[in-house]
Structures are given as structure tokens and as C-alpha cells.
CSV table of C-alpha atoms and ligand atoms in Angstrom, one decimal:
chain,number,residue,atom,x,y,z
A,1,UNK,CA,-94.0,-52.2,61.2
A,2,UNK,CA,-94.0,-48.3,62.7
A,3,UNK,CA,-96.2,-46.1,60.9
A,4,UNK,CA,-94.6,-44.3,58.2
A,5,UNK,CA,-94.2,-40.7,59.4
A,6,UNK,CA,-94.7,-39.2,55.9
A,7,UNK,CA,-98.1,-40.6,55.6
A,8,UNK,CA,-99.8,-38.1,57.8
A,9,UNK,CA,-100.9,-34.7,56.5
A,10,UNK,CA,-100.1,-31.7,58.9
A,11,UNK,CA,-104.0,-31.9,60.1
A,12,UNK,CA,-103.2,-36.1,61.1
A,13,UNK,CA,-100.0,-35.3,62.4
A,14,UNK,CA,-101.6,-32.6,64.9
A,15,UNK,CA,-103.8,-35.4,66.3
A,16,UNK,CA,-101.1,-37.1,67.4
A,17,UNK,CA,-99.1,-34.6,69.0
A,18,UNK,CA,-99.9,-31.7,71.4
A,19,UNK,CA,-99.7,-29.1,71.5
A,20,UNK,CA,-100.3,-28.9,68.0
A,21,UNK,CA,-97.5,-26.6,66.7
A,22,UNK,CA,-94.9,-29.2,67.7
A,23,UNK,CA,-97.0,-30.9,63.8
A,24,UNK,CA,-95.4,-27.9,62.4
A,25,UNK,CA,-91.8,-28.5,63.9
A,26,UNK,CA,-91.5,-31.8,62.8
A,27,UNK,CA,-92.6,-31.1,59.3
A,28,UNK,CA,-89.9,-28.5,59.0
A,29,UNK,CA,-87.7,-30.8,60.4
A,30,UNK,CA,-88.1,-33.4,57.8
A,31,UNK,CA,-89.5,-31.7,54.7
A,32,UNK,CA,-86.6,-28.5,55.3
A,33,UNK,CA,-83.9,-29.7,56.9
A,34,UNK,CA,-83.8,-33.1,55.9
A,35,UNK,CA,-84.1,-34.5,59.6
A,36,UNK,CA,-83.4,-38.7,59.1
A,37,UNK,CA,-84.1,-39.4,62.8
A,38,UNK,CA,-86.3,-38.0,65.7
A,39,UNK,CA,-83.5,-38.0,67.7
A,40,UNK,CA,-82.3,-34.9,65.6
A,41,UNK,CA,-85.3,-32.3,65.7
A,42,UNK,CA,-83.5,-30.4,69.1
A,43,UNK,CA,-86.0,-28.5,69.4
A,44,UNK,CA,-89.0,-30.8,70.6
A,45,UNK,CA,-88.9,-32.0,74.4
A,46,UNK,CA,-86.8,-34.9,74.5
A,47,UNK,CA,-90.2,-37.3,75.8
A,48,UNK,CA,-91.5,-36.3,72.5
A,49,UNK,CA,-89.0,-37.5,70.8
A,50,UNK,CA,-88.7,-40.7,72.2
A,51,UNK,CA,-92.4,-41.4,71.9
A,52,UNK,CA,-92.4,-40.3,67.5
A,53,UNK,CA,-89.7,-43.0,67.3
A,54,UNK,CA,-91.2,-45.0,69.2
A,55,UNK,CA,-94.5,-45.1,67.1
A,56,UNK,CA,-93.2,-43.1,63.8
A,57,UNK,CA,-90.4,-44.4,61.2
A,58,UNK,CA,-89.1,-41.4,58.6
A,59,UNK,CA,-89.1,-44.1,55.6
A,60,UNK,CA,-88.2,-42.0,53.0
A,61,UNK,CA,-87.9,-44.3,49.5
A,62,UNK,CA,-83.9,-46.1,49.0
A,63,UNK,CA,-82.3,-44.9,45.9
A,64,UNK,CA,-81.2,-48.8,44.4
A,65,UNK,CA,-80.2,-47.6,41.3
A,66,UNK,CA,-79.9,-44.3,39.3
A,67,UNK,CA,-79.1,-43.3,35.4
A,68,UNK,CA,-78.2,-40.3,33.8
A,69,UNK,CA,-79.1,-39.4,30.6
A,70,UNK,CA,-77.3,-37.3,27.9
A,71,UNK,CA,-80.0,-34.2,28.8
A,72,UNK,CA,-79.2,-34.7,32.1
A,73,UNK,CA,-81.9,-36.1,33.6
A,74,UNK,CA,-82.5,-38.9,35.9
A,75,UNK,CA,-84.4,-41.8,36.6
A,76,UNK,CA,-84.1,-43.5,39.9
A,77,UNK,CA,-85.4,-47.2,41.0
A,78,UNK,CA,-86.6,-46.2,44.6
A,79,UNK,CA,-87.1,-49.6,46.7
A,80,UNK,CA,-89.9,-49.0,49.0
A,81,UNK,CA,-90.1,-51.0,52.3
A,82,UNK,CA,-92.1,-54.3,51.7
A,83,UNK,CA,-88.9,-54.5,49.1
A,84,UNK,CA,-91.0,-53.0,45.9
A,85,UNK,CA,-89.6,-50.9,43.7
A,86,UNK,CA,-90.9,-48.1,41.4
A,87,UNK,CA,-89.5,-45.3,39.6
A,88,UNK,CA,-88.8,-41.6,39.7
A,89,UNK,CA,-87.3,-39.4,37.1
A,90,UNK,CA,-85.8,-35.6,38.3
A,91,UNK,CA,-86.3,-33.4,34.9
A,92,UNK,CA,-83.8,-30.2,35.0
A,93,UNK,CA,-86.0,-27.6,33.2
A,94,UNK,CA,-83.6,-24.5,33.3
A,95,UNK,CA,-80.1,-24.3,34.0
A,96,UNK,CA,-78.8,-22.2,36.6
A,97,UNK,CA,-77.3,-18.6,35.1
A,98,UNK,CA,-74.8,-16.8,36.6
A,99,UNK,CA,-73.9,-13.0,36.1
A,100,UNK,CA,-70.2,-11.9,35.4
A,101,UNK,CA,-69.1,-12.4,38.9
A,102,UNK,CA,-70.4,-15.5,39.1
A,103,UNK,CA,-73.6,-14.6,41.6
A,104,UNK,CA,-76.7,-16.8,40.7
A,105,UNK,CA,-79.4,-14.6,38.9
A,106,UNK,CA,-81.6,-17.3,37.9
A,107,UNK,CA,-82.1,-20.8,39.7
A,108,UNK,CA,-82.0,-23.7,38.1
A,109,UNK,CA,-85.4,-25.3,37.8
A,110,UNK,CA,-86.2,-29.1,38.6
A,111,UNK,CA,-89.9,-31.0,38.0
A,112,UNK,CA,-89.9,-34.6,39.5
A,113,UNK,CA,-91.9,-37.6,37.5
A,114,UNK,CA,-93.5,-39.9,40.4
A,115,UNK,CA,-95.4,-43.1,40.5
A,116,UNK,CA,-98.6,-43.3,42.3
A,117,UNK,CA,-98.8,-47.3,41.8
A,118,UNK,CA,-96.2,-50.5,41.7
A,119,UNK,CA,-97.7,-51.4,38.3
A,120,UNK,CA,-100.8,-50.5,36.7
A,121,UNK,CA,-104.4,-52.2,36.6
A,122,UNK,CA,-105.5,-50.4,33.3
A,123,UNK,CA,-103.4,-52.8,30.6
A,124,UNK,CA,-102.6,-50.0,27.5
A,125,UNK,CA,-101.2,-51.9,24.7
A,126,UNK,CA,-97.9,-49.7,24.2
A,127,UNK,CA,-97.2,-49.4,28.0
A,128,UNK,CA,-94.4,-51.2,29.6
A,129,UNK,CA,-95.8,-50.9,33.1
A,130,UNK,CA,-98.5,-52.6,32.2
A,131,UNK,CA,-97.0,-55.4,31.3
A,132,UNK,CA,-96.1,-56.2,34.9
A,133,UNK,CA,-99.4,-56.2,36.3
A,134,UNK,CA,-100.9,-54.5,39.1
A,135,UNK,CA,-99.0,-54.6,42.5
A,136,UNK,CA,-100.6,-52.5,44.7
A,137,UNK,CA,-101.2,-48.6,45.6
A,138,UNK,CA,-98.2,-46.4,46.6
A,139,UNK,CA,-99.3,-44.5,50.2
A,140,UNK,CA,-99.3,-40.6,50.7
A,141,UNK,CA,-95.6,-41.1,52.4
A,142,UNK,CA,-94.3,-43.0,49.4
A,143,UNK,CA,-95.0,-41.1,46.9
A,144,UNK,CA,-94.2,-37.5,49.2
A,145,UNK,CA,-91.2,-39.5,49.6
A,146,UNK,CA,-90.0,-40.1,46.2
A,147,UNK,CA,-89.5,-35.9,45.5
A,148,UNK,CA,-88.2,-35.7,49.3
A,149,UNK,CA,-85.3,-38.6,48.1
A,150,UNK,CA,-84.5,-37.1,45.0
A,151,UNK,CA,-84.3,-33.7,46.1
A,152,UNK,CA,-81.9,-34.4,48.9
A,153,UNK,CA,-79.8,-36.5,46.4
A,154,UNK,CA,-79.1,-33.7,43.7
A,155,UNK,CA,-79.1,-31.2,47.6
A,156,UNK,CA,-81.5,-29.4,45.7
A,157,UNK,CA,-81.8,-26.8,48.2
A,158,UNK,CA,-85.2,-27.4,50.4
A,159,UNK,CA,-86.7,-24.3,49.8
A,160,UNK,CA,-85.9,-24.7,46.1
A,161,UNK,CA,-89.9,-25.5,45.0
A,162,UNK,CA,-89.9,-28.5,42.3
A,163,UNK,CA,-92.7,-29.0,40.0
A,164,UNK,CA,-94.7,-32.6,40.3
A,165,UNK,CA,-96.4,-34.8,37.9
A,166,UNK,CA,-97.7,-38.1,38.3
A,167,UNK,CA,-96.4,-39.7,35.1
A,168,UNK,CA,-94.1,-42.2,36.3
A,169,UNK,CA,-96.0,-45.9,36.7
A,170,UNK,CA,-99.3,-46.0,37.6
A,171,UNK,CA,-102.5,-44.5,37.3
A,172,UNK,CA,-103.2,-41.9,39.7
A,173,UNK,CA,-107.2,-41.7,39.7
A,174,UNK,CA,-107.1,-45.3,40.5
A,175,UNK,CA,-105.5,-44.2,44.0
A,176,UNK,CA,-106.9,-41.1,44.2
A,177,UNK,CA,-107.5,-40.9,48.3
A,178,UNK,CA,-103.8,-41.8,48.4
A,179,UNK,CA,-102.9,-39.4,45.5
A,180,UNK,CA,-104.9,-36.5,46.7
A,181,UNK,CA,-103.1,-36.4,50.3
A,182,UNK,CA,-99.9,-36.6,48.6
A,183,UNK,CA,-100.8,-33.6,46.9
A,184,UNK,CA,-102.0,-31.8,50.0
A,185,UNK,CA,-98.7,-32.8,51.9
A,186,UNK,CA,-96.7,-31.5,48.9
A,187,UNK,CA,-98.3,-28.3,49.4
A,188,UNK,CA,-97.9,-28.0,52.9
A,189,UNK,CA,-96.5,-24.4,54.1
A,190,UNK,CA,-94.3,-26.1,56.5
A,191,UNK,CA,-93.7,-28.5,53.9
A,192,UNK,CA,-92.3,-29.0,50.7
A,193,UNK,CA,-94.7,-26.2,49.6
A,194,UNK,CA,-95.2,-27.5,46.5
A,195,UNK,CA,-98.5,-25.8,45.2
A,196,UNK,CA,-101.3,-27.6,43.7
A,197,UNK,CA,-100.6,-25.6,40.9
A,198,UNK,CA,-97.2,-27.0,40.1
A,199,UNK,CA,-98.7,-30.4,40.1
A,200,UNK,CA,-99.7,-32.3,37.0
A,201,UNK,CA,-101.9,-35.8,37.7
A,202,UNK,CA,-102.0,-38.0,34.3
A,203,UNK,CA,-104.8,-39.9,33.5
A,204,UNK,CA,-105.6,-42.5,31.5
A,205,UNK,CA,-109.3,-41.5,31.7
A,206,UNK,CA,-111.3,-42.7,34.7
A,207,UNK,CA,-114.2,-40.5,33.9
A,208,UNK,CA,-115.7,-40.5,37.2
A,209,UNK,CA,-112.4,-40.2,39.1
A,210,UNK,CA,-111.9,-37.1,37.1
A,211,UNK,CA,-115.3,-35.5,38.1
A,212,UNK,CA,-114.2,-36.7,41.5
A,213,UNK,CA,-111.1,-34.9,41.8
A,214,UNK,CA,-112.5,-32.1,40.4
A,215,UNK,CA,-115.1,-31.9,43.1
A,216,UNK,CA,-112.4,-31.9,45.6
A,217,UNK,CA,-111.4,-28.6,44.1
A,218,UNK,CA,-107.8,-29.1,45.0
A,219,UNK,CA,-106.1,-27.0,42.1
A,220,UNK,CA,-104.2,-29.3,40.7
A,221,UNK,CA,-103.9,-29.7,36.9
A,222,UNK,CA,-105.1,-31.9,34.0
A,223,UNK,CA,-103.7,-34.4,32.1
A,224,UNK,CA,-105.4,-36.5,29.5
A,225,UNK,CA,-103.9,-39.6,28.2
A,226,UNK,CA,-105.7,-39.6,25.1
A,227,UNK,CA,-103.7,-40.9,22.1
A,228,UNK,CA,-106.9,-41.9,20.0
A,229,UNK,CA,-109.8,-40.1,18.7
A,230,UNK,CA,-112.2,-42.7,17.5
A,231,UNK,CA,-113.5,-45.5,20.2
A,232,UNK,CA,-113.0,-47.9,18.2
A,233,UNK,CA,-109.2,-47.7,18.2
A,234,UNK,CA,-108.8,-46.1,21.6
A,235,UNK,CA,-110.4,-49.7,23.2
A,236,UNK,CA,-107.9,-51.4,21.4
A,237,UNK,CA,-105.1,-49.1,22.6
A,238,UNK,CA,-106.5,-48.2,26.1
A,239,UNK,CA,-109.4,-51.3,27.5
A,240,UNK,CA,-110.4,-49.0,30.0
A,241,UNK,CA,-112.4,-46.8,27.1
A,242,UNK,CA,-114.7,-49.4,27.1
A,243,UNK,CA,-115.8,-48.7,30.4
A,244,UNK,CA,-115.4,-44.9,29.5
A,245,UNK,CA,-115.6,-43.9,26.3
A,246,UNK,CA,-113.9,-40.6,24.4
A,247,UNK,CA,-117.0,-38.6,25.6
A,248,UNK,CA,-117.4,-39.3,29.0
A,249,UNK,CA,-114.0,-38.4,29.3
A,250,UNK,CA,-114.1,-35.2,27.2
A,251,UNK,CA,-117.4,-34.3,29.7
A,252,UNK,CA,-115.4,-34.7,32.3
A,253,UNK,CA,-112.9,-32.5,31.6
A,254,UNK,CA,-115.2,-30.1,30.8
A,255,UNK,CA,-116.6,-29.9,34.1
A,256,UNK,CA,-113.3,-29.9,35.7
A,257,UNK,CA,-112.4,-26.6,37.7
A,258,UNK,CA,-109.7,-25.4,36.0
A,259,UNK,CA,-107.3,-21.8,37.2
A,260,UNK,CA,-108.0,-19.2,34.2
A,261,UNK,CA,-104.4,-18.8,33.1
A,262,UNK,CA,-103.9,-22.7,32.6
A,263,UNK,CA,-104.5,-24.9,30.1
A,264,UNK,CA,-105.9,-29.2,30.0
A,265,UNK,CA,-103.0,-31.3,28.4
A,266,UNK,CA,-103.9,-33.5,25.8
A,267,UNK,CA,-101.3,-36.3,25.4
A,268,UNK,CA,-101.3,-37.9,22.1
A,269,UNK,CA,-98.9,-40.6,21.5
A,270,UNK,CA,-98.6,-41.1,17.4
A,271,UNK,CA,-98.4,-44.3,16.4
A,272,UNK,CA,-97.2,-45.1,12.8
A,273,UNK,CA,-100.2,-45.7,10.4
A,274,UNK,CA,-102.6,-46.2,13.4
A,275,UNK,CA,-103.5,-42.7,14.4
A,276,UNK,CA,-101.1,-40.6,12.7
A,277,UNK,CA,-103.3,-39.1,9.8
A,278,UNK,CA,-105.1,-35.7,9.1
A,279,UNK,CA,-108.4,-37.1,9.6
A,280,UNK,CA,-107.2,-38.2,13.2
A,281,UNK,CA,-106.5,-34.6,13.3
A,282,UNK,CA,-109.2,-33.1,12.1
A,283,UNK,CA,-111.9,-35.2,15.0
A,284,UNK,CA,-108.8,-34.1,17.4
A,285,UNK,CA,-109.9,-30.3,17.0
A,286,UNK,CA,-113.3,-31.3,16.8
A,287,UNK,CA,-113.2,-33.0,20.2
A,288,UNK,CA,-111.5,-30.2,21.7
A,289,UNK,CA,-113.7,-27.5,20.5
A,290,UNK,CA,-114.8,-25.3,23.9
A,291,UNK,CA,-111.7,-27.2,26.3
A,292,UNK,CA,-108.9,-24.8,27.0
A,293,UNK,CA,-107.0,-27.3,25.3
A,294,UNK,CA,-103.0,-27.8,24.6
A,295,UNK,CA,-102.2,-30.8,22.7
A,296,UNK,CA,-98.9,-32.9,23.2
A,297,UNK,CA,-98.0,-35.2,20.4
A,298,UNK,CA,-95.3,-38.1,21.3
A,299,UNK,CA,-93.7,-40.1,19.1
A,300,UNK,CA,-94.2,-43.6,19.9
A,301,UNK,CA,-91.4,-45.1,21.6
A,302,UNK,CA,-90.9,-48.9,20.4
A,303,UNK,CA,-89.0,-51.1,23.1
A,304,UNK,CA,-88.3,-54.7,21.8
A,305,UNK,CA,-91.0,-56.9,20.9
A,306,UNK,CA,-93.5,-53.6,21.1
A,307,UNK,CA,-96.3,-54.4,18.7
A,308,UNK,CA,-96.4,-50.8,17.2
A,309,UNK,CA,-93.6,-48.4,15.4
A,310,UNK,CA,-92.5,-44.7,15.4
A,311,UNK,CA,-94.4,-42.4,12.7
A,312,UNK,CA,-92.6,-40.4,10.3
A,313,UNK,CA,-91.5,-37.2,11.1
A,314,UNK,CA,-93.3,-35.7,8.2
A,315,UNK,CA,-96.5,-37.0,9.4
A,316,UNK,CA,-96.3,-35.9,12.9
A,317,UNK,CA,-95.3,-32.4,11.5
A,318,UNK,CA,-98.3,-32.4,9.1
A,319,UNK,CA,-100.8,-33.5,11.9
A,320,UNK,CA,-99.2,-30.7,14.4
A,321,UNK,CA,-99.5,-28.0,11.4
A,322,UNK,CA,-103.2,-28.9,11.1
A,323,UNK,CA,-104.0,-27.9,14.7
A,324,UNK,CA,-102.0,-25.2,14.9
A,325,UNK,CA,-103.7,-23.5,11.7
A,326,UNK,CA,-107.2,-24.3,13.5
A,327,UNK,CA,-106.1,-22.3,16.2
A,328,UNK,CA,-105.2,-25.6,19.1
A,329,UNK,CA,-101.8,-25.0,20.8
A,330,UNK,CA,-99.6,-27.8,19.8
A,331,UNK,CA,-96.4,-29.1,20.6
A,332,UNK,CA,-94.1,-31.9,19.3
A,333,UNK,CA,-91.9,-33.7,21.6
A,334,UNK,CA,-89.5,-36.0,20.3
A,335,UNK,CA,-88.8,-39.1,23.3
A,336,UNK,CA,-85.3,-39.1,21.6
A,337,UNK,CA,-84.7,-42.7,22.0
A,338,UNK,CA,-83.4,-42.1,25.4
A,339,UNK,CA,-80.6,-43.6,26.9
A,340,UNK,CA,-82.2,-44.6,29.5
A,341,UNK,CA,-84.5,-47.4,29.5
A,342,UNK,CA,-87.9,-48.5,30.6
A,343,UNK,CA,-91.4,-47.1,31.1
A,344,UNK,CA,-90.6,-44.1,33.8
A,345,UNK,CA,-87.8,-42.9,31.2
A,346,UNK,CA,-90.6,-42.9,28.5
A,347,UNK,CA,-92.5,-40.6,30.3
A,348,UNK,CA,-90.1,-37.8,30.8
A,349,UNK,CA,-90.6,-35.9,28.0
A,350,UNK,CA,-94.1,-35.8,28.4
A,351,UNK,CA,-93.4,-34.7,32.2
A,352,UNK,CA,-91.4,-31.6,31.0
A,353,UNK,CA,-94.0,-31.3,28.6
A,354,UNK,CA,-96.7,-30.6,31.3
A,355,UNK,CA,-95.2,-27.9,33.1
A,356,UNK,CA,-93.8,-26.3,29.9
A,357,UNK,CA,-97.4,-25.8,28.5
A,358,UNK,CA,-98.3,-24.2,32.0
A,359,UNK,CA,-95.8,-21.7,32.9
A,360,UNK,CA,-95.9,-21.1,36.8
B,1,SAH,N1,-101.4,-43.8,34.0
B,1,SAH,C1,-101.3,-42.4,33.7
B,1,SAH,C2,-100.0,-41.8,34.1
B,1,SAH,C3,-98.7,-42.6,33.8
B,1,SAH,S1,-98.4,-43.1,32.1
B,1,SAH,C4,-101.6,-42.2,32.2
B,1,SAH,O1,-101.7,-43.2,31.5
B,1,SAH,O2,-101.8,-41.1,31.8
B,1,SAH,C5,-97.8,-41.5,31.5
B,1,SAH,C6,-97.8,-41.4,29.9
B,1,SAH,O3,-96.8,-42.3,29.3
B,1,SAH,C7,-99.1,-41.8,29.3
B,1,SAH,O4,-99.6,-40.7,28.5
B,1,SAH,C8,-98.8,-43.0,28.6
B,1,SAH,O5,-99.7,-43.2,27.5
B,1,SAH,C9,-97.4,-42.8,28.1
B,1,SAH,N2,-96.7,-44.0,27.6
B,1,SAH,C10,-96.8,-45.3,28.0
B,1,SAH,N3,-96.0,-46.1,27.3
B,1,SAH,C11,-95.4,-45.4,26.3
B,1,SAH,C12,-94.5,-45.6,25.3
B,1,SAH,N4,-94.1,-46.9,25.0
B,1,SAH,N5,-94.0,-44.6,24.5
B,1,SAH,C13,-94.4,-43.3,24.8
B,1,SAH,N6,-95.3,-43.0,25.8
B,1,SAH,C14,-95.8,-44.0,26.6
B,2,SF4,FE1,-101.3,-47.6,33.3
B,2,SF4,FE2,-100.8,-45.2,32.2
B,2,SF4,FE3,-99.4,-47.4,31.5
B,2,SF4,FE4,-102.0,-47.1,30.8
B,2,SF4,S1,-100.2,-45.8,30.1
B,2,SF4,S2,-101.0,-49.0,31.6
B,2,SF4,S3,-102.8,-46.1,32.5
B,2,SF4,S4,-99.4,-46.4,33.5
């Protein structure tokens, strides 16, 4: 099989080809204008061209299947090219307005939910990816390639910057060489330009992958999958805190670099009459105490045969009301039963959810 093209970083691609500005042409040939084949970037010597397709595919992910929901957004099954599929979710954040004459005053605004894995290793008890088992790591390209197919199916126009967060299947940390040049190749000038700083990574909590990617010093930002404030309960939830416990991770976080004006997310998913009570909440602030924290509460999402149901409303209001009073941002988002199915779909509110709670 020819190397995927969208696996290289500009830095790679400049090894291969000399001299090295033609890295730059070719990135704005497929990240800008949506080049599909070498044969179309006219303005790279035509030797060159031959040679990239001799060695180079552009394997951007196939869209196999896409559903809309009411909110309009969108979750796509991308098939990848060993015939693997995974999932990708386009968010629209803000509609487009229009003055009196019609003339756009403000663009609409779009954050893409990717998958860093086909399947997941860590086994949480309310996930559906999990379920499936662990495939095997997405590469740089294929997870670059996921926003790059979405965007050029909604012709999102390519200087229009998207927001990214690695909520979709998959857990990030446990790829995080891959992971951590996607995020450098979204960020490329000549690129996507997708900052670090509109990109969310979700973790489950691999404590040492988190000090990890904070010692990269990358600027990307935090998620915490946390959804449990007592170890006991989080190991049944989450086996991976027994390997890392609720502080290891909450040290972690605390030595992770993190820009001033943004905040760690917190992601708590509130299970009926597991972790839904104010005692929960009152270890909740007490873990939190010195993290520039914002907490995210989700209502459980039952899917059939799930093990677990939906809190009340009441409760979840009650629990949010108690942080909010001790002074810890807090937000309630309701996954409103979608109408689209499966995990990826799950995640979406959570994924708006990230980006909300850090304006950029
Ligand atoms: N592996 C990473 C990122 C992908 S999962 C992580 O766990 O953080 C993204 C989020 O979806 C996690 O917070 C996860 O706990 C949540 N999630 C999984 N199953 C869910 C369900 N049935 N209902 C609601 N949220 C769910
Ligand atoms: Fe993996 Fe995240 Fe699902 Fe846990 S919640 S199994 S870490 S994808």
C-alpha cells in the first residue's frame, strides 16, 4: 500500500521533497483547495508530481454513511482503508447571521468530534465503544482526515477554522504519538490551521499520559472523563482507575500547562442513584479545590440492555446548584435522547460542551 500522504507533518513532508517549499505547496493544495490527486497541484514541476503519486496516496476517510439529527448535527461512519470504520460527528455551534441585505456578518461556526482509535482498550461500563473491543490506533492521516472529509462535505469553506475534540471512539492518550501529530498537522499554517487551542483531547485518565502531553507543551486543552468521585465506584465504572486512581489523575492535571484564560473540563456523567447525590457533590468541589476547573454534568444516556438509567432532573439540578453556590462553574447538558444512535452521537453534546466552556 502507498504511504498515506496525510500522515506526514509539514517538517516529514519536507524530507521528502526538495526544495523544501514545494512541503508547503502541496499542503495548501490538499488542506485549502481540496486537491484529490497530484496530478492537480499545477503548480509543482510535472516530475514531481509523478514521483508523489508514485510513492504518496491522498486517502482521505470514505463517508459510508451519514445522519442528521433534529439540531442539525451530524455523525458520519468514515471507512478507513484496511475497510475499518469509525465515527465523526460535525457540531454546528452558531448559525450564520445575515444583515438586512443579506451580506454575512457573522459565520457560522462548526467543531468536529473525531476518533483517535477503532475501539477502545479501557472497557468503561456505560460505554458502547467499549463494547467492541480494541481494534487498533487511528494514524495522524486518519484522524487529519476525518475533519478534512467532513469539511469538504458540508463545503465548509477551507479557510473557515473548525474547532476539534477527540471525543468520538477511543482514547486518545493511549495513541498519543499518533494523536499529538494530528494535532500539530491540524495546526499547520499551510494547513488546516487549526490551533492547539481550539482542540479538546478527552481522557479517560492515563495519569502518566497526561503528564506526558503536558510535557510536550503543545497547547492543547484538557478534558477529564471523570464521572466518579470516590475510587471505589470509579473502578467499577472506569477499570483503568485501578491502575490510576482519582488522585493521580487530579495531580496530573494539576501539573498540566494550561493558557491563563482557559479552563480543565470535568466531565461527569450522572448516573441514577449511583453518583447523583450531594455528597457526590460536595467531594466533587473538594477534589477540584486549586484546578481552574469547569464541571460538565451529563445525563446518562441508556441504550438497550445498558446496565445503568438516567437520573432525575431534580437531582441533577440540585447537584449543579451545589457547585455553583461553592463558587465551581457548572453546566448541565441534556444528551436529548438523540436521534441518532450509537456511542460517537453520545458524545456530541459533551463535544459542544468543550469549546462552549472555552470561548476562543
Ligand atoms: N476515551 C475518551 C474520549 C472518548 S469518550 C474519554 O473517555 O474521555 C467521550 C465521552 O463520552 C467520555 O466522557 C465518556 O465517558 C462518554 N460516554 C461514553 N458512553 C456514554 C453514554 N452511554 N452516555 C453518555 N456519555 C457516554
Ligand atoms: Fe474508551 Fe472513553 Fe469509552 Fe472509556 S468512555 S471505553 S475510555 S472511549
Amino acid at each position: 500500500m502507498k504511504k498515506n500522504i496525510l500522515d506526514l507533518t509539514k517538517e516529514e513532508l519536507q524530507q521528502e521533497v526538495s526544495p523544501k517549499f514545494r512541503a508547503q505547496q502541496i499542503f495548501g493544495w490538499i488542506y485549502q483547495k481540496g486537491a484529490k490527486a497530484f496530478e492537480a497541484m499545477s503548480n509543482l514541476p510535472k516530475k514531481l508530481r509523478q514521483e508523489l503519486a508514485e510513492r504518496f496516496e491522498i486517502a482521505i476517510p470514505k463517508i459510508l454513511n451519514v445522519e442528521t439529527s433534529r439540531d442539525g448535527s451530524k455523525k458520519y461512519l468514515l471507512g478507513l482503508r484496511d475497510g475499518h470504520t469509525v465515527e465523526a460527528v460535525l457540531l454546528p455551534m452558531k448559525k450564520e447571521e445575515k444583515d438586512a441585505e443579506g451580506n454575512v456578518v457573522k459565520e457560522a461556526r462548526y467543531t468536529v468530534c473525531v476518533s483517535s482509535q477503532v475501539g477502545c482498550k479501557v472497557g468503561c461500563e456505560f460505554c458502547l465503544t467499549a463494547k467492541g473491543g480494541f481494534v487498533r490506533n487511528l494514524t495522524p492521516g486518519e484522524i487529519v482526515g476525518q475533519v478534512l472529509a467532513i469539511k469538504q462535505d458540508n463545503d465548509i469553506p477551507a479557510n473557515r477554522r473548525v474547532n476539534v475534540v477527540y471525543m468520538g471512539m477511543g482514547e486518545p492518550l493511549d495513541n498519543l504519538e499518533n494523536v499529538a501529530k494530528a494535532i500539530k498537522i491540524f495546526a499547520d499554517e499551510h494547513g488546516l490551521s487549526i490551533s492547539p487551542r481550539r482542540q479538546t483531547i478527552s481522557t479517560s485518565g492515563l495519569a502518566p499520559k497526561i503528564e506526558k502531553l503536558g510535557k510536550m507543551d503543545l497547547g492543547v486543552l484538557l478534558a477529564i472523563s471523570l464521572h466518579a468521585v470516590d475510587d471505589e465506584l470509579r473502578e467499577k465504572l472506569m477499570p483503568i482507575n485501578k491502575a490510576y486512581n482519582i488522585e493521580s489523575v487530579i495531580e496530573a492535571v494539576k501539573r498540566f500547562p494550561i493558557d491563563q484564560r482557559k479552563r480543565v473540563m470535568f466531565e461527569y456523567l450522572m448516573i441514577k442513584d449511583l453518583n447523583d447525590d450531594l455528597k457526590s457533590a460536595k467531594k466533587l468541589v473538594k477534589l477540584l479545590n486549586g484546578i481552574k476547573a469547569k464541571v460538565n454534568l451529563i445525563y446518562f444516556n441508556p441504550y438497550p440492555g445498558s446496565p445503568f438509567q438516567r437520573p432525575d432532573k431534580e437531582r441533577v439540578k440540585a447537584f449543579q446548584k451545589y457547585l455553583l453556590d461553592k463558587g465551581v462553574l457548572c453546566t448541565i447538558r441534556e444528551s436529548k435522547g438523540l436521534d441518532i444512535s450509537a456511542a460517537c452521537g453520545q458524545l456530541k453534546e459533551r463535544s459542544k460542551e468543550a469549546v462552549d466552556g472555552n470561548p476562543v
